[in-house]
Amino acid sequence: MKHPLINYLREELLPTIFCPGCGIGIVMKALFQAFKELNIDTLDNFVFVSGIGCSAWMPSPYIKADSIHTIHGRAIPVAIGVKLVRPNLNVIVVGGDGDIAGIGGNHLLHAARRNMDLLTIMINNQVYGMTGGQVAPTTPFGIKTPTTPYGNIDYPLDTCSVVAAAGANYVARWTVSHFMQLKNTFKKALRKRGFRYIEVISQCTSRMTNRMNISPGEYMKQILKKSINIKKLALETYDEYLNNIIVGEYTDRDRESYLELISKVVENA
Amino acid sequence: MERHFWSGNIAIAEAALTAGLNFYAGYPITPSSDLMEYIARNLPKRGGIFVQGEDELSSINMVIGASIAGAKAMTATSGPGFSLMQEALGMAIMLEIPLVLVDVMRLGPSTGQATKSGQGDVMQARWGRHGDQALVVLTASSPQSAYQRTIDAFNISEMLRTPVILLIDELTAHLWETVTIDKDQISLIERRYGKPGDAFFDSGDPSIPPPMPRIGEGYNVLYTTSTHDGFGIRKTQDAQIHNHLVRRIYKKIWNNVEYLFNYNIYPVDMVEKDKDIIIISYCSTARVASETVEKLNKEGFVAMNVELRTLWPINYDELSKIIKDAGIVVVPEMNLGQIIYDIKIIGNGLDIYSFNKIGGGIPIYPDELYNYIIEAYRK
């Protein structure tokens, strides 16, 4: 018997190269489940764009669709170019926290400001996993990494607050321990216009949980325990972000998207 | 026949629109901003998309995405922006993406004299990326030739599935002259698409690029900047596949050198004569060189100017035949000497002189070039 979601995968390239216990597989399954529940049978009119890092490998080469595996940090602008020329395609950016929030952070900010018609999924494992687990812009304060041997003195970036403030239509954060919520968030985001940003807190088993001497499963329990839904907070503050994992929807609105605005420019020029 | 009074930048923009430009993304930078402003006004009127990116990184990457999606796409910039675009240009070379990048050269290094003209980007255009690679670098020295070279740039980019750089300097960008166009004489090369399942990243003949895939139509294309086989499958451990891919992309340019290498000789009736003096020039300096040659010929010398309208690839055999019997060869450049290195290799054994001037955007004047040449000739 075949896996019910195998149609979304390039079966001939399996198994994946992801480390045992990696969270990327959970994100992939949640996304595929969302496709299935939305009756999206093939991904023929989907284009996935990714940059550099483990998360970039999720669509390229494993998802059976067109994919563009670009250079570090530039997945969002490449995706914008594709979307503006072929507005009827669904363009999805997948990347890690180093790629999307670090080197590509400026593009994230401006894509949100423009309410660009893209779905961006940032899988946040809180380190630069592929290069050896160095500190990332999302690494918790105080943590030791190969480049913060005396502890991290940089505070982590709350990308969801930033992207929501910049003007995106939809912003949510979940963890790989929230499978159902994550799947439902993907379903919702896939049906919306404008810039949609989903951050997924994940685990790096080779560069994080192993150093903490805990199993990936134990880490998943920990992040679940640390999660507080944003609805339960009167106001999200940065202190709360630093001490917990804030999950849930940061924003859900329906502003006119960039594509609609630029179509009017072309019409009226 | 149409006659227009255009600056070099406007001539480039108009040529791009004629070539079928669908997408432009750019970031303001002197002295290329007026080209972008012209496009911003006129591209939407023709149904095209114009975006001002948040930086040069986003602009060139949007252009790459747009081209992958089927657009004829371009950007324009100047030295510092050109530096920022280099990594993405390397991606465009590796993925074999047609695009046109106009570099309006200003005076570096760094911020230098930002509004002034220079020609310091020659080596950056040719070697700015990491890794072994080749692309095409064209030049122009007037609004008229800028128009023609822009059309050529789009055609070459589609024909060879490669980024093409058009290099002009600030003097030509803001030089206003009459441009004569016969639209019936312009032929455009359109993109060659393949069928699902084709090898989109390999071809039997390295001189001919593989066809482009269409995206969003179920081809399941894998574009990857890592080393890949003919079907786009990543092969980061296979020495043979890397060797094949990188050499093929390199040969794609060099095997077509006879088609790509273009130059303009002035005056043409000098070709058959034994030359005392040959000047090799490019960009705005070619105009100065032509005037200098006129003066030299009036004084009884036999002198000729060879304006390089392609800086890469150079047809070394052809150029060495042209200069082989020259008394002296002079290479004037508004930099400290960049193309001179190629000329020294080609003209091994000849008397070759480099005339260099930088600062203030002040052009090389015909008189000073003339005096320099007379002195060099008498040595």
mmCIF file of N, CA and C in Angstrom, chain B residues 12-13 50 56 70 87 92 100 112 168 182 191 201 213 217 221 237 247-248 251 347:
data_model
loop_
_atom_site.group_PDB
_atom_site.id
_atom_site.type_symbol
_atom_site.label_atom_id
_atom_site.label_comp_id
_atom_site.label_asym_id
_atom_site.label_seq_id
_atom_site.Cartn_x
_atom_site.Cartn_y
_atom_site.Cartn_z
ATOM 1 N N ILE B 12 18.506 52.998 -24.955
ATOM 2 C CA ILE B 12 18.514 51.634 -24.412
ATOM 3 C C ILE B 12 17.101 51.230 -23.990
ATOM 4 N N ALA B 13 16.419 52.139 -23.277
ATOM 5 C CA ALA B 13 15.056 51.841 -22.822
ATOM 6 C C ALA B 13 14.134 51.592 -24.010
ATOM 7 N N PHE B 50 6.759 46.877 -14.093
ATOM 8 C CA PHE B 50 7.929 47.573 -13.578
ATOM 9 C C PHE B 50 7.891 47.528 -12.054
ATOM 10 N N GLU B 56 19.512 46.305 -4.950
ATOM 11 C CA GLU B 56 19.932 45.673 -6.212
ATOM 12 C C GLU B 56 19.821 44.153 -6.131
ATOM 13 N N GLY B 70 9.051 33.298 -18.056
ATOM 14 C CA GLY B 70 8.773 33.494 -19.474
ATOM 15 C C GLY B 70 8.933 34.902 -19.992
ATOM 16 N N GLU B 87 26.481 37.979 -7.450
ATOM 17 C CA GLU B 87 26.185 36.618 -7.017
ATOM 18 C C GLU B 87 24.984 36.063 -7.782
ATOM 19 N N ALA B 92 22.288 33.132 -12.577
ATOM 20 C CA ALA B 92 21.696 33.179 -13.923
ATOM 21 C C ALA B 92 22.560 32.426 -14.933
ATOM 22 N N VAL B 100 18.996 40.725 -19.521
ATOM 23 C CA VAL B 100 19.896 41.798 -19.945
ATOM 24 C C VAL B 100 20.165 42.700 -18.748
ATOM 25 N N GLY B 112 33.438 56.574 -4.822
ATOM 26 C CA GLY B 112 34.259 57.331 -5.768
ATOM 27 C C GLY B 112 33.703 58.690 -6.091
ATOM 28 N N ILE B 168 27.981 50.559 -20.827
ATOM 29 C CA ILE B 168 28.212 51.889 -21.402
ATOM 30 C C ILE B 168 28.748 52.762 -20.263
ATOM 31 N N ASP B 182 15.124 51.800 -38.361
ATOM 32 C CA ASP B 182 14.260 51.190 -39.377
ATOM 33 C C ASP B 182 13.706 49.909 -38.754
ATOM 34 N N ARG B 191 12.289 32.980 -27.422
ATOM 35 C CA ARG B 191 12.729 31.861 -26.597
ATOM 36 C C ARG B 191 12.345 30.515 -27.218
ATOM 37 N N PHE B 201 18.761 20.940 -19.129
ATOM 38 C CA PHE B 201 20.046 21.439 -18.649
ATOM 39 C C PHE B 201 21.219 20.724 -19.308
ATOM 40 N N PRO B 213 12.446 25.185 -20.166
ATOM 41 C CA PRO B 213 11.167 24.595 -19.767
ATOM 42 C C PRO B 213 10.129 25.696 -19.525
ATOM 43 N N GLU B 217 3.229 24.397 -15.607
ATOM 44 C CA GLU B 217 2.431 23.623 -16.563
ATOM 45 C C GLU B 217 2.688 22.129 -16.448
ATOM 46 N N VAL B 221 9.741 20.943 -13.277
ATOM 47 C CA VAL B 221 11.120 21.372 -13.537
ATOM 48 C C VAL B 221 11.878 21.525 -12.226
ATOM 49 N N GLN B 237 28.388 15.472 -5.820
ATOM 50 C CA GLN B 237 29.564 14.639 -5.539
ATOM 51 C C GLN B 237 30.219 14.107 -6.807
ATOM 52 N N ARG B 247 31.920 23.120 -18.213
ATOM 53 C CA ARG B 247 32.560 23.291 -19.525
ATOM 54 C C ARG B 247 31.529 23.579 -20.612
ATOM 55 N N ARG B 248 30.357 22.932 -20.525
ATOM 56 C CA ARG B 248 29.326 23.177 -21.538
ATOM 57 C C ARG B 248 28.870 24.638 -21.505
ATOM 58 N N LYS B 251 31.630 26.704 -22.959
ATOM 59 C CA LYS B 251 31.755 26.536 -24.414
ATOM 60 C C LYS B 251 30.607 27.193 -25.160
ATOM 61 N N GLY B 347 48.707 40.848 -29.005
ATOM 62 C CA GLY B 347 49.728 41.535 -29.802
ATOM 63 C C GLY B 347 51.128 41.289 -29.284
#
